[in-house]
């Protein structure tokens, strides 16, 4: 029996205070590996969002706007230090809430949270405008200013990491934030608010309102006091947010779904490509926006590659996410498990061949599913077109480079892609031809705080990470001075 780290789960964090939700209502967050309730959470609604936005506006116009950029750097660095000190507690909470293997929660999610916080801690003093060589007797310059109040709405698959992707650049640029975490995984967002308070972040600069997307989330999107919404989630939710945000013409960045092609040419290192295919789709149980869910394989090596993948899957452990040897934990919820099972049924019904997996592993509790691979998948099948967001790989053969690119781009999405080949020229040609925000060459799932990430097509717009993300949290003001 593990002991759950102490957390102020029943309250909202608004204006630097832990407060009860006005409705007095609560909801449970459940451990997907055991199906047991971990904690009861405050169910925030439109009234709580209004309180949080008011607090964020007050902080933006008050102490936060007067604070020197160097002080913002120090605070972000201090928050990172506190997170590092409590990294085990954070990793444990993330694993209990999201079901991800403990080794990954710590070495990947939390480690990346630290590097993203520290990357943006280094940037506040570099945010500047420029002087312009205008014609005529005038001095013209630009100021790069924060937007104001940012609403951050985040999903359940990388709960804290994707929150930090938004909160760190937003604060670095001098904005204040109201965060609405995913209802299925809100614990680390609340714990993060605790360390921000401990670090001395002025009250109202970060506010956290837990609650349903349809009430708290939508209220944040429609609130006239919010200047920007930074959203990560499903493409369908992104569309509804874009419609709701139109009324107040909020700035938006949308990180949405994907159906990424992982393209393996016959001249690739097939062992490395098999490793990359397994990592690409089964990492985090396939609950990854950039999952390499379509494995496009050159015909001549199709069978050999699939055999190598199957060999790797024999050693792939599915089970208790608290066991350091586990490679894949449960899916996030019963509903989601059933949705994934529905896709597996549709694959079989549409005539694809189930090579392995396709069933629950028979564990007594938890929403586990086995790593699943289909071959003989036609690009028209549902499993080749829709985002499954689970451990289901669809292998599709291709003839040559142009066929691979055409099939790779045959999707409404454009989040990421990968190409495996030893031919340098081909690698660069295919990388250019693919319509995706990120292309990996001979690797998969690599991220860095410095490298922008985001979607083409219906995978969204705007970029997170990198210096580029600061552009989404700032706006330019042009100042003219008459010198005549
Ligand atoms: P989701 O769209 O169901 O929910 C995301 C967040 O939006 C949650 O906090 C939810 O409560 C809130 N929400 C729901 N309806 C809302 C509304 N009408 N108004 C405002 N907020 C609302 O997504 P999810 O199921 O939590 O996450 C999985 C999805 O996220 C997948 O489609 C995945 O591809 C995508 N994703 C994308 C990226 C990326 O960087 N592109 C990263 C991770 C996940």
Short mmCIF file of C-alpha atoms and ligand atoms in Angstrom, two decimals:
data_model
loop_
_atom_site.label_atom_id
_atom_site.label_comp_id
_atom_site.label_asym_id
_atom_site.label_seq_id
_atom_site.Cartn_x
_atom_site.Cartn_y
_atom_site.Cartn_z
CA UNK A 1 0.00 0.00 0.00
CA UNK A 2 1.59 3.33 -1.00
CA UNK A 3 0.88 6.43 1.00
CA UNK A 4 -0.55 9.25 -1.08
CA UNK A 5 1.42 12.51 -0.74
CA UNK A 6 -0.50 15.16 1.21
CA UNK A 7 -2.34 17.55 -1.07
CA UNK A 8 -4.95 20.34 -0.74
CA UNK A 9 -7.22 18.52 -3.12
CA UNK A 10 -10.59 19.75 -1.87
CA UNK A 11 -9.96 23.41 -2.56
CA UNK A 12 -9.25 25.77 -5.40
CA UNK A 13 -6.20 28.03 -5.49
CA UNK A 14 -7.42 31.56 -6.15
CA UNK A 15 -5.70 34.86 -5.40
CA UNK A 16 -3.00 33.10 -3.37
CA UNK A 17 -5.59 31.48 -1.06
CA UNK A 18 -6.96 27.96 -0.83
CA UNK A 19 -10.72 28.42 -1.07
CA UNK A 20 -13.82 26.24 -1.23
CA UNK A 21 -15.74 26.12 -4.51
CA UNK A 22 -18.85 28.29 -4.35
CA UNK A 23 -21.08 25.38 -5.37
CA UNK A 24 -19.72 23.20 -2.54
CA UNK A 25 -19.65 20.32 -5.03
CA UNK A 26 -16.86 17.82 -5.50
CA UNK A 27 -15.79 15.02 -7.84
CA UNK A 28 -13.46 12.03 -7.46
CA UNK A 29 -10.18 11.33 -9.17
CA UNK A 30 -9.54 7.62 -9.58
CA UNK A 31 -6.38 5.51 -9.87
CA UNK A 32 -6.71 3.78 -13.26
CA UNK A 33 -4.52 0.86 -12.12
CA UNK A 34 -6.65 0.00 -9.07
CA UNK A 35 -10.00 1.67 -9.86
CA UNK A 36 -9.88 3.20 -6.34
CA UNK A 37 -10.65 6.82 -5.55
CA UNK A 38 -7.47 8.75 -4.75
CA UNK A 39 -9.05 12.03 -3.64
CA UNK A 40 -12.15 14.20 -3.80
CA UNK A 41 -11.64 17.42 -5.73
CA UNK A 42 -13.37 20.78 -5.65
CA UNK A 43 -15.72 21.14 -8.59
CA UNK A 44 -15.20 24.70 -9.75
CA UNK A 45 -17.76 26.41 -11.98
CA UNK A 46 -18.28 29.73 -13.78
CA UNK A 47 -18.43 31.67 -10.48
CA UNK A 48 -15.07 30.29 -9.36
CA UNK A 49 -13.57 31.02 -12.76
CA UNK A 50 -14.80 34.59 -12.42
CA UNK A 51 -13.11 34.87 -9.00
CA UNK A 52 -9.89 33.45 -10.44
CA UNK A 53 -9.90 35.76 -13.47
CA UNK A 54 -10.53 38.77 -11.21
CA UNK A 55 -7.58 37.74 -9.01
CA UNK A 56 -5.36 37.18 -12.06
CA UNK A 57 -6.30 40.58 -13.52
CA UNK A 58 -5.57 42.30 -10.21
CA UNK A 59 -2.17 40.65 -9.99
CA UNK A 60 -1.41 41.47 -13.62
CA UNK A 61 -2.17 45.13 -13.15
CA UNK A 62 -0.56 45.24 -9.71
CA UNK A 63 2.67 43.77 -8.37
CA UNK A 64 3.38 41.39 -11.22
CA UNK A 65 3.54 44.10 -13.90
CA UNK A 66 5.93 46.11 -11.73
CA UNK A 67 8.27 43.24 -11.01
CA UNK A 68 11.61 43.33 -12.82
CA UNK A 69 12.16 40.65 -15.44
CA UNK A 70 15.15 39.38 -13.45
CA UNK A 71 12.86 38.78 -10.46
CA UNK A 72 10.52 36.70 -12.63
CA UNK A 73 13.57 34.64 -13.65
CA UNK A 74 14.52 34.05 -10.03
CA UNK A 75 11.00 32.98 -9.12
CA UNK A 76 10.76 30.49 -11.99
CA UNK A 77 14.14 29.07 -11.04
CA UNK A 78 13.09 28.79 -7.40
CA UNK A 79 9.89 26.98 -8.38
CA UNK A 80 12.02 24.53 -10.40
CA UNK A 81 14.28 23.97 -7.37
CA UNK A 82 11.29 23.22 -5.14
CA UNK A 83 9.86 20.84 -7.72
CA UNK A 84 13.23 19.08 -7.92
CA UNK A 85 13.31 18.69 -4.14
CA UNK A 86 9.86 17.06 -4.19
CA UNK A 87 10.34 15.19 -7.45
CA UNK A 88 9.50 11.80 -5.90
CA UNK A 89 6.21 13.06 -4.50
CA UNK A 90 5.26 14.66 -7.81
CA UNK A 91 6.19 11.54 -9.79
CA UNK A 92 4.19 9.34 -7.43
CA UNK A 93 1.11 11.57 -7.66
CA UNK A 94 1.33 11.58 -11.46
CA UNK A 95 1.62 7.80 -11.58
CA UNK A 96 -1.30 7.28 -9.19
CA UNK A 97 -3.51 9.73 -11.08
CA UNK A 98 -2.56 9.00 -14.71
CA UNK A 99 -1.36 5.38 -14.51
CA UNK A 100 1.95 6.09 -16.20
CA UNK A 101 4.97 3.95 -15.20
CA UNK A 102 6.76 5.47 -12.21
CA UNK A 103 10.12 5.33 -13.99
CA UNK A 104 8.71 7.56 -16.76
CA UNK A 105 6.86 9.92 -14.42
CA UNK A 106 10.14 10.74 -12.73
CA UNK A 107 12.80 10.47 -15.43
CA UNK A 108 10.73 11.91 -18.26
CA UNK A 109 7.70 13.95 -17.15
CA UNK A 110 9.18 15.56 -14.04
CA UNK A 111 12.69 15.87 -15.49
CA UNK A 112 11.25 17.68 -18.51
CA UNK A 113 9.13 19.91 -16.26
CA UNK A 114 12.40 21.02 -14.64
CA UNK A 115 14.17 21.70 -17.89
CA UNK A 116 11.22 23.65 -19.32
CA UNK A 117 10.92 25.76 -16.16
CA UNK A 118 14.65 26.48 -16.19
CA UNK A 119 14.74 27.23 -19.91
CA UNK A 120 12.01 29.87 -19.52
CA UNK A 121 13.60 31.12 -16.28
CA UNK A 122 16.51 32.18 -18.48
CA UNK A 123 14.42 34.22 -20.90
CA UNK A 124 12.54 37.10 -19.20
CA UNK A 125 15.45 39.54 -19.59
CA UNK A 126 15.81 38.70 -23.26
CA UNK A 127 12.26 39.73 -24.18
CA UNK A 128 12.58 43.03 -26.01
CA UNK A 129 11.33 45.09 -28.91
CA UNK A 130 13.47 46.89 -31.48
CA UNK A 131 14.22 50.31 -32.89
CA UNK A 132 13.09 50.84 -36.47
CA UNK A 133 14.84 52.72 -39.29
CA UNK A 134 11.75 54.76 -40.20
CA UNK A 135 11.65 57.34 -42.97
CA UNK A 136 11.28 60.94 -41.87
CA UNK A 137 11.99 62.74 -38.63
CA UNK A 138 10.62 60.21 -36.18
CA UNK A 139 11.95 57.78 -33.65
CA UNK A 140 10.01 54.52 -33.93
CA UNK A 141 10.42 51.56 -31.65
CA UNK A 142 8.51 48.49 -30.51
CA UNK A 143 7.82 47.17 -27.05
CA UNK A 144 7.11 43.48 -26.55
CA UNK A 145 4.48 43.30 -23.83
CA UNK A 146 2.63 40.49 -22.05
CA UNK A 147 -0.95 39.72 -23.12
CA UNK A 148 -2.56 39.87 -19.67
CA UNK A 149 -4.55 36.98 -18.23
CA UNK A 150 -3.91 33.59 -19.84
CA UNK A 151 -6.35 30.70 -19.47
CA UNK A 152 -4.47 27.38 -19.61
CA UNK A 153 -6.60 24.29 -20.28
CA UNK A 154 -4.73 21.00 -20.18
CA UNK A 155 -5.31 17.26 -20.90
CA UNK A 156 -4.75 14.12 -18.84
CA UNK A 157 -1.97 12.33 -20.72
CA UNK A 158 1.04 14.39 -19.51
CA UNK A 159 -0.79 16.31 -16.78
CA UNK A 160 1.93 18.45 -15.21
CA UNK A 161 4.30 18.59 -18.16
CA UNK A 162 1.76 20.04 -20.60
CA UNK A 163 0.67 22.50 -17.90
CA UNK A 164 4.27 23.69 -17.45
CA UNK A 165 4.61 24.03 -21.25
CA UNK A 166 2.03 26.82 -20.88
CA UNK A 167 2.56 28.24 -17.39
CA UNK A 168 6.35 28.67 -17.69
CA UNK A 169 6.41 30.81 -20.89
CA UNK A 170 3.26 32.67 -19.81
CA UNK A 171 4.84 33.73 -16.51
CA UNK A 172 8.26 34.35 -18.07
CA UNK A 173 6.61 36.85 -20.42
CA UNK A 174 4.86 38.62 -17.52
CA UNK A 175 1.31 37.27 -17.85
CA UNK A 176 -0.84 35.88 -15.07
CA UNK A 177 -2.54 32.49 -15.41
CA UNK A 178 -5.78 30.71 -14.57
CA UNK A 179 -5.19 26.99 -14.99
CA UNK A 180 -8.00 24.47 -15.55
CA UNK A 181 -6.37 21.01 -15.40
CA UNK A 182 -7.99 17.84 -16.81
CA UNK A 183 -10.64 16.45 -14.48
CA UNK A 184 -9.17 12.94 -14.73
CA UNK A 185 -5.71 14.03 -13.51
CA UNK A 186 -5.78 17.26 -11.47
CA UNK A 187 -3.48 16.32 -8.57
CA UNK A 188 -0.07 17.55 -9.73
CA UNK A 189 -1.54 20.90 -10.84
CA UNK A 190 -2.67 21.50 -7.25
CA UNK A 191 0.64 20.33 -5.84
CA UNK A 192 2.39 22.68 -8.27
CA UNK A 193 0.29 25.60 -6.96
CA UNK A 194 1.54 24.70 -3.46
CA UNK A 195 5.19 25.04 -4.49
CA UNK A 196 4.51 28.28 -6.37
CA UNK A 197 3.04 29.64 -3.13
CA UNK A 198 6.07 28.36 -1.20
CA UNK A 199 8.41 29.99 -3.73
CA UNK A 200 6.76 33.36 -3.09
CA UNK A 201 4.92 33.83 -6.38
CA UNK A 202 2.74 36.90 -5.74
CA UNK A 203 -0.90 36.12 -5.04
CA UNK A 204 -3.13 35.85 -8.09
CA UNK A 205 -0.28 35.25 -10.54
CA UNK A 206 -1.17 31.54 -10.81
CA UNK A 207 -4.69 30.34 -10.01
CA UNK A 208 -5.91 26.76 -10.30
CA UNK A 209 -9.58 25.90 -10.74
CA UNK A 210 -10.40 22.20 -10.95
CA UNK A 211 -13.73 21.17 -12.47
CA UNK A 212 -15.40 19.90 -15.61
CA UNK A 213 -14.46 21.16 -19.07
CA UNK A 214 -18.09 21.80 -19.93
CA UNK A 215 -18.52 24.26 -17.04
CA UNK A 216 -15.20 25.54 -15.62
CA UNK A 217 -13.34 25.11 -18.94
CA UNK A 218 -16.00 26.76 -21.05
CA UNK A 219 -16.41 29.61 -18.55
CA UNK A 220 -12.69 30.34 -18.88
CA UNK A 221 -12.93 30.37 -22.67
CA UNK A 222 -15.91 32.75 -22.74
CA UNK A 223 -14.82 35.05 -19.88
CA UNK A 224 -14.30 38.57 -21.24
CA UNK A 225 -11.46 39.17 -18.75
CA UNK A 226 -9.23 36.47 -20.29
CA UNK A 227 -6.85 37.61 -23.04
CA UNK A 228 -5.67 34.26 -24.34
CA UNK A 229 -6.49 30.58 -24.14
CA UNK A 230 -3.65 28.08 -24.36
CA UNK A 231 -5.29 24.71 -24.94
CA UNK A 232 -4.11 21.14 -25.37
CA UNK A 233 -6.65 18.41 -26.01
CA UNK A 234 -8.80 16.76 -28.63
CA UNK A 235 -9.27 18.35 -32.03
CA UNK A 236 -13.06 18.34 -31.54
CA UNK A 237 -12.71 20.23 -28.22
CA UNK A 238 -10.26 22.63 -29.90
CA UNK A 239 -12.87 23.43 -32.55
CA UNK A 240 -15.51 24.10 -29.93
CA UNK A 241 -13.07 26.32 -28.00
CA UNK A 242 -12.24 28.27 -31.17
CA UNK A 243 -15.96 28.89 -31.71
CA UNK A 244 -16.50 29.95 -28.08
CA UNK A 245 -13.40 32.17 -28.05
CA UNK A 246 -14.54 33.97 -31.21
CA UNK A 247 -17.15 35.98 -29.31
CA UNK A 248 -14.45 37.86 -27.37
CA UNK A 249 -11.77 37.40 -30.07
CA UNK A 250 -9.31 35.86 -27.67
CA UNK A 251 -5.88 34.90 -28.80
CA UNK A 252 -5.58 31.15 -29.05
CA UNK A 253 -2.97 28.46 -29.24
CA UNK A 254 -4.31 24.98 -29.90
CA UNK A 255 -2.29 21.79 -29.49
CA UNK A 256 -4.61 19.08 -30.75
CA UNK A 257 -4.76 15.49 -31.93
CA UNK A 258 -2.64 13.49 -34.34
CA UNK A 259 -2.37 10.37 -36.50
CA UNK A 260 1.33 10.45 -37.09
CA UNK A 261 3.08 8.42 -39.81
CA UNK A 262 6.21 6.54 -38.79
CA UNK A 263 7.86 5.77 -42.15
CA UNK A 264 10.41 2.95 -42.46
CA UNK A 265 12.39 2.56 -45.69
CA UNK A 266 14.00 -0.74 -46.69
CA UNK A 267 17.50 0.71 -46.23
CA UNK A 268 16.87 1.62 -42.56
CA UNK A 269 18.53 -0.01 -39.57
CA UNK A 270 15.54 -2.30 -38.95
CA UNK A 271 16.42 -3.05 -35.32
CA UNK A 272 16.50 0.64 -34.54
CA UNK A 273 13.30 1.18 -36.52
CA UNK A 274 11.56 -1.62 -34.60
CA UNK A 275 12.65 -0.04 -31.33
CA UNK A 276 11.41 3.33 -32.60
CA UNK A 277 8.08 1.86 -33.70
CA UNK A 278 7.50 0.33 -30.26
CA UNK A 279 8.50 3.52 -28.47
CA UNK A 280 6.49 5.57 -30.97
CA UNK A 281 3.15 3.88 -30.30
CA UNK A 282 3.37 2.09 -26.94
CA UNK A 283 5.07 4.80 -24.90
CA UNK A 284 2.54 6.10 -22.33
CA UNK A 285 0.16 3.36 -23.56
CA UNK A 286 -0.25 5.21 -26.85
CA UNK A 287 -1.94 8.09 -25.02
CA UNK A 288 0.36 10.52 -26.76
CA UNK A 289 -0.72 13.21 -29.22
CA UNK A 290 2.28 12.53 -31.47
CA UNK A 291 2.05 8.70 -31.20
CA UNK A 292 3.39 6.98 -34.32
CA UNK A 293 0.08 5.21 -34.82
CA UNK A 294 0.52 4.60 -38.56
CA UNK A 295 3.57 2.46 -39.32
CA UNK A 296 4.30 2.91 -43.03
CA UNK A 297 6.71 0.19 -44.14
CA UNK A 298 8.41 -0.29 -47.53
CA UNK A 299 6.97 -3.51 -48.95
CA UNK A 300 10.25 -5.45 -49.17
CA UNK A 301 10.92 -5.20 -45.40
CA UNK A 302 7.32 -5.25 -44.16
CA UNK A 303 7.29 -8.79 -42.75
CA UNK A 304 10.82 -8.59 -41.33
CA UNK A 305 10.05 -5.36 -39.46
CA UNK A 306 6.77 -6.65 -38.04
CA UNK A 307 8.55 -9.78 -36.80
CA UNK A 308 11.15 -7.66 -35.01
CA UNK A 309 8.42 -5.55 -33.40
CA UNK A 310 6.61 -8.69 -32.21
CA UNK A 311 9.87 -9.97 -30.76
CA UNK A 312 10.25 -6.76 -28.75
CA UNK A 313 6.65 -6.88 -27.56
CA UNK A 314 7.20 -10.33 -26.03
CA UNK A 315 9.45 -8.63 -23.47
CA UNK A 316 7.16 -5.63 -23.00
CA UNK A 317 5.71 -5.64 -19.47
CA UNK A 318 2.17 -4.40 -18.94
CA UNK A 319 1.06 -4.01 -15.33
CA UNK A 320 1.44 -2.15 -12.05
CA UNK A 321 2.75 1.32 -12.92
CA UNK A 322 4.42 1.54 -9.49
CA UNK A 323 6.72 -1.35 -10.41
CA UNK A 324 9.91 0.20 -11.84
CA UNK A 325 10.12 -2.58 -14.45
CA UNK A 326 6.69 -1.87 -15.94
CA UNK A 327 6.77 -0.49 -19.49
CA UNK A 328 3.05 0.15 -19.91
CA UNK A 329 0.42 0.98 -17.30
CA UNK A 330 -3.36 1.10 -17.65
CA UNK A 331 -5.38 3.35 -19.94
CA UNK A 332 -6.80 6.42 -18.26
CA UNK A 333 -10.41 5.30 -17.72
CA UNK A 334 -12.97 2.58 -18.35
CA UNK A 335 -14.65 4.73 -21.02
CA UNK A 336 -11.38 5.21 -22.81
CA UNK A 337 -10.53 1.50 -22.62
CA UNK A 338 -13.90 0.68 -24.18
CA UNK A 339 -13.31 3.27 -26.90
CA UNK A 340 -9.96 1.65 -27.76
CA UNK A 341 -11.62 -1.81 -27.79
CA UNK A 342 -14.20 -0.41 -30.21
CA UNK A 343 -11.39 0.59 -32.59
CA UNK A 344 -9.87 -2.88 -32.37
CA UNK A 345 -13.25 -4.41 -33.29
CA UNK A 346 -13.59 -2.01 -36.19
CA UNK A 347 -10.10 -2.93 -37.46
CA UNK A 348 -11.02 -6.62 -37.54
CA UNK A 349 -14.43 -5.93 -39.08
CA UNK A 350 -12.90 -3.82 -41.84
CA UNK A 351 -10.54 -6.68 -42.75
CA UNK A 352 -7.21 -5.78 -41.12
CA UNK A 353 -5.20 -8.66 -39.63
CA UNK A 354 -4.72 -8.63 -35.86
CA UNK A 355 -1.04 -9.58 -35.47
CA UNK A 356 -0.85 -9.35 -31.68
CA UNK A 357 -2.65 -7.98 -28.63
CA UNK A 358 -6.23 -6.80 -29.01
CA UNK A 359 -7.38 -7.87 -25.55
CA UNK A 360 -7.24 -7.01 -21.86
CA UNK A 361 -4.31 -8.77 -20.15
CA UNK A 362 -6.52 -10.36 -17.50
CA UNK A 363 -5.32 -8.40 -14.48
CA UNK A 364 -7.80 -8.41 -11.59
CA UNK A 365 -8.28 -4.62 -11.50
CA UNK A 366 -7.44 -1.64 -13.67
CA UNK A 367 -8.08 -0.52 -17.23
CA UNK A 368 -5.19 -2.37 -18.85
CA UNK A 369 -4.90 -3.31 -22.52
CA UNK A 370 -2.23 -5.28 -24.34
CA UNK A 371 0.02 -3.72 -27.00
CA UNK A 372 -1.85 -4.29 -30.24
CA UNK A 373 -0.67 -4.41 -33.86
CA UNK A 374 -2.65 -4.74 -37.08
CA UNK A 375 -1.19 -5.52 -40.51
CA UNK A 376 -2.88 -5.31 -43.90
CA UNK A 377 -4.36 -1.95 -42.96
CA UNK A 378 -5.82 0.04 -45.85
CA UNK A 379 -5.46 3.83 -45.57
CA UNK A 380 -9.26 4.12 -45.79
CA UNK A 381 -9.92 2.09 -42.65
CA UNK A 382 -11.07 3.80 -39.48
CA UNK A 383 -8.00 2.56 -37.56
CA UNK A 384 -5.81 4.31 -40.17
CA UNK A 385 -7.74 7.56 -40.12
CA UNK A 386 -8.95 8.32 -36.58
CA UNK A 387 -6.92 9.11 -33.49
CA UNK A 388 -7.25 6.05 -31.23
CA UNK A 389 -5.09 7.47 -28.43
CA UNK A 390 -4.25 3.99 -27.22
CA UNK A 391 -1.70 1.18 -27.76
CA UNK A 392 -2.86 0.22 -31.26
CA UNK A 393 -0.48 0.21 -34.21
CA UNK A 394 -1.69 0.09 -37.83
CA UNK A 395 0.95 -1.21 -40.27
CA UNK A 396 0.49 -0.01 -43.86
CA UNK A 397 2.83 -1.05 -46.69
CA UNK A 398 4.17 1.43 -49.28
CA UNK A 399 5.97 1.09 -52.63
CA UNK A 400 8.46 3.96 -52.81
CA UNK A 401 9.26 7.47 -51.52
CA UNK A 402 6.41 9.33 -53.27
CA UNK A 403 3.92 6.66 -52.16
CA UNK A 404 5.21 6.94 -48.54
CA UNK A 405 4.84 10.73 -48.56
CA UNK A 406 1.37 10.59 -50.14
CA UNK A 407 0.19 8.04 -47.58
CA UNK A 408 1.92 9.88 -44.73
CA UNK A 409 0.14 13.12 -45.62
CA UNK A 410 -3.22 11.44 -46.21
CA UNK A 411 -4.72 12.64 -42.90
CA UNK A 412 -6.51 15.65 -41.48
CA UNK A 413 -3.76 15.84 -38.85
CA UNK A 414 -0.19 17.13 -39.04
CA UNK A 415 1.39 17.00 -35.61
CA UNK A 416 4.47 14.85 -36.18
CA UNK A 417 6.08 12.20 -38.38
CA UNK A 418 9.24 10.11 -38.53
CA UNK A 419 11.40 8.71 -41.28
CA UNK A 420 13.87 5.83 -40.96
CA UNK A 421 16.55 5.49 -43.66
CA UNK A 422 20.35 5.40 -44.04
CA UNK A 423 20.08 7.64 -47.13
CA UNK A 424 20.75 11.23 -45.99
CA UNK A 425 19.28 12.79 -49.10
CA UNK A 426 16.08 10.77 -48.86
CA UNK A 427 15.74 11.59 -45.16
CA UNK A 428 15.84 15.35 -45.82
CA UNK A 429 13.63 15.15 -48.92
CA UNK A 430 10.94 13.20 -47.07
CA UNK A 431 11.22 15.45 -43.98
CA UNK A 432 10.52 18.46 -46.21
CA UNK A 433 7.63 16.81 -48.02
CA UNK A 434 5.78 15.73 -44.87
CA UNK A 435 3.12 18.17 -43.67
CA UNK A 436 3.81 17.96 -39.94
CA UNK A 437 5.05 20.30 -37.22
CA UNK A 438 7.83 17.92 -36.14
CA UNK A 439 9.71 15.32 -38.17
CA UNK A 440 12.10 12.89 -36.49
CA UNK A 441 14.81 11.20 -38.53
CA UNK A 442 15.93 7.76 -37.29
CA UNK A 443 14.38 8.41 -33.90
CA UNK A 444 10.99 9.03 -32.28
CA UNK A 445 9.49 11.03 -29.41
CA UNK A 446 12.46 13.33 -28.84
CA UNK A 447 11.71 16.60 -27.08
CA UNK A 448 13.69 19.50 -25.75
CA UNK A 449 12.70 22.74 -24.04
CA UNK A 450 14.44 24.64 -26.84
CA UNK A 451 12.66 22.89 -29.74
CA UNK A 452 9.24 24.27 -30.80
CA UNK A 453 6.41 21.73 -30.96
CA UNK A 454 2.97 22.08 -32.55
CA UNK A 455 0.70 21.12 -35.36
CA UNK A 456 0.03 21.61 -39.06
CA UNK A 457 -3.52 21.20 -40.38
CA UNK A 458 -6.13 20.08 -37.81
CA UNK A 459 -3.45 19.33 -35.20
CA UNK A 460 -3.76 22.98 -34.24
CA UNK A 461 -1.82 26.21 -34.44
CA UNK A 462 0.82 28.02 -32.46
CA UNK A 463 3.98 26.44 -31.10
CA UNK A 464 4.88 25.43 -27.57
CA UNK A 465 8.45 25.23 -26.24
CA UNK A 466 11.42 27.12 -27.65
CA UNK A 467 11.81 30.88 -27.77
CA UNK A 468 8.99 30.83 -30.32
CA UNK A 469 6.41 30.10 -27.62
CA UNK A 470 7.08 33.52 -26.11
CA UNK A 471 5.57 35.09 -29.23
CA UNK A 472 2.26 33.49 -28.25
CA UNK A 473 2.36 35.08 -24.80
CA UNK A 474 3.40 38.58 -25.86
CA UNK A 475 2.20 41.30 -28.21
CA UNK A 476 3.95 44.18 -29.93
CA UNK A 477 3.31 47.84 -29.31
CA UNK A 478 4.74 50.37 -31.77
CA UNK A 479 5.71 53.78 -30.35
CA UNK A 480 6.20 56.82 -32.60
CA UNK A 481 8.08 59.90 -31.38
CA UNK A 482 7.96 63.03 -33.53
CA UNK A 483 11.47 64.41 -34.03
CA UNK A 484 10.59 67.13 -36.55
P1 LIG B 1 -10.09 16.88 -24.07
O1 LIG B 1 -10.21 17.75 -25.26
O2 LIG B 1 -11.20 15.98 -23.74
O3 LIG B 1 -9.84 17.76 -22.76
C1 LIG B 1 -8.74 18.64 -22.63
C2 LIG B 1 -9.08 19.71 -21.60
O4 LIG B 1 -10.15 20.51 -22.10
C3 LIG B 1 -9.57 19.16 -20.26
O5 LIG B 1 -9.07 19.97 -19.23
C4 LIG B 1 -11.08 19.29 -20.38
O6 LIG B 1 -11.72 19.38 -19.12
C5 LIG B 1 -11.20 20.61 -21.15
N1 LIG B 1 -12.45 20.80 -21.89
C6 LIG B 1 -13.28 19.86 -22.39
N2 LIG B 1 -14.32 20.46 -23.03
C7 LIG B 1 -14.13 21.79 -22.94
C8 LIG B 1 -14.84 22.94 -23.40
N3 LIG B 1 -15.95 22.82 -24.12
N4 LIG B 1 -14.34 24.16 -23.14
C9 LIG B 1 -13.19 24.30 -22.45
N5 LIG B 1 -12.49 23.27 -21.96
C10 LIG B 1 -12.93 22.02 -22.21
O7 LIG B 1 -8.71 16.09 -24.27
P2 LIG B 1 -8.12 14.93 -23.35
O8 LIG B 1 -8.98 13.73 -23.59
O9 LIG B 1 -7.90 15.42 -21.97
O10 LIG B 1 -6.68 14.71 -24.01
C11 LIG B 1 -6.47 13.88 -25.09
C12 LIG B 1 -6.38 14.67 -26.38
O11 LIG B 1 -5.37 15.68 -26.26
C13 LIG B 1 -5.97 13.85 -27.57
O12 LIG B 1 -6.75 14.20 -28.69
C14 LIG B 1 -4.53 14.25 -27.82
O13 LIG B 1 -4.06 14.08 -29.12
C15 LIG B 1 -4.54 15.68 -27.40
N6 LIG B 1 -3.18 16.12 -27.05
C16 LIG B 1 -2.50 16.97 -27.88
C17 LIG B 1 -1.21 17.36 -27.58
C18 LIG B 1 -0.43 18.29 -28.47
O14 LIG B 1 0.59 18.81 -28.04
N7 LIG B 1 -0.86 18.52 -29.70
C19 LIG B 1 -0.60 16.88 -26.42
C20 LIG B 1 -1.32 16.02 -25.59
C21 LIG B 1 -2.62 15.66 -25.91
#
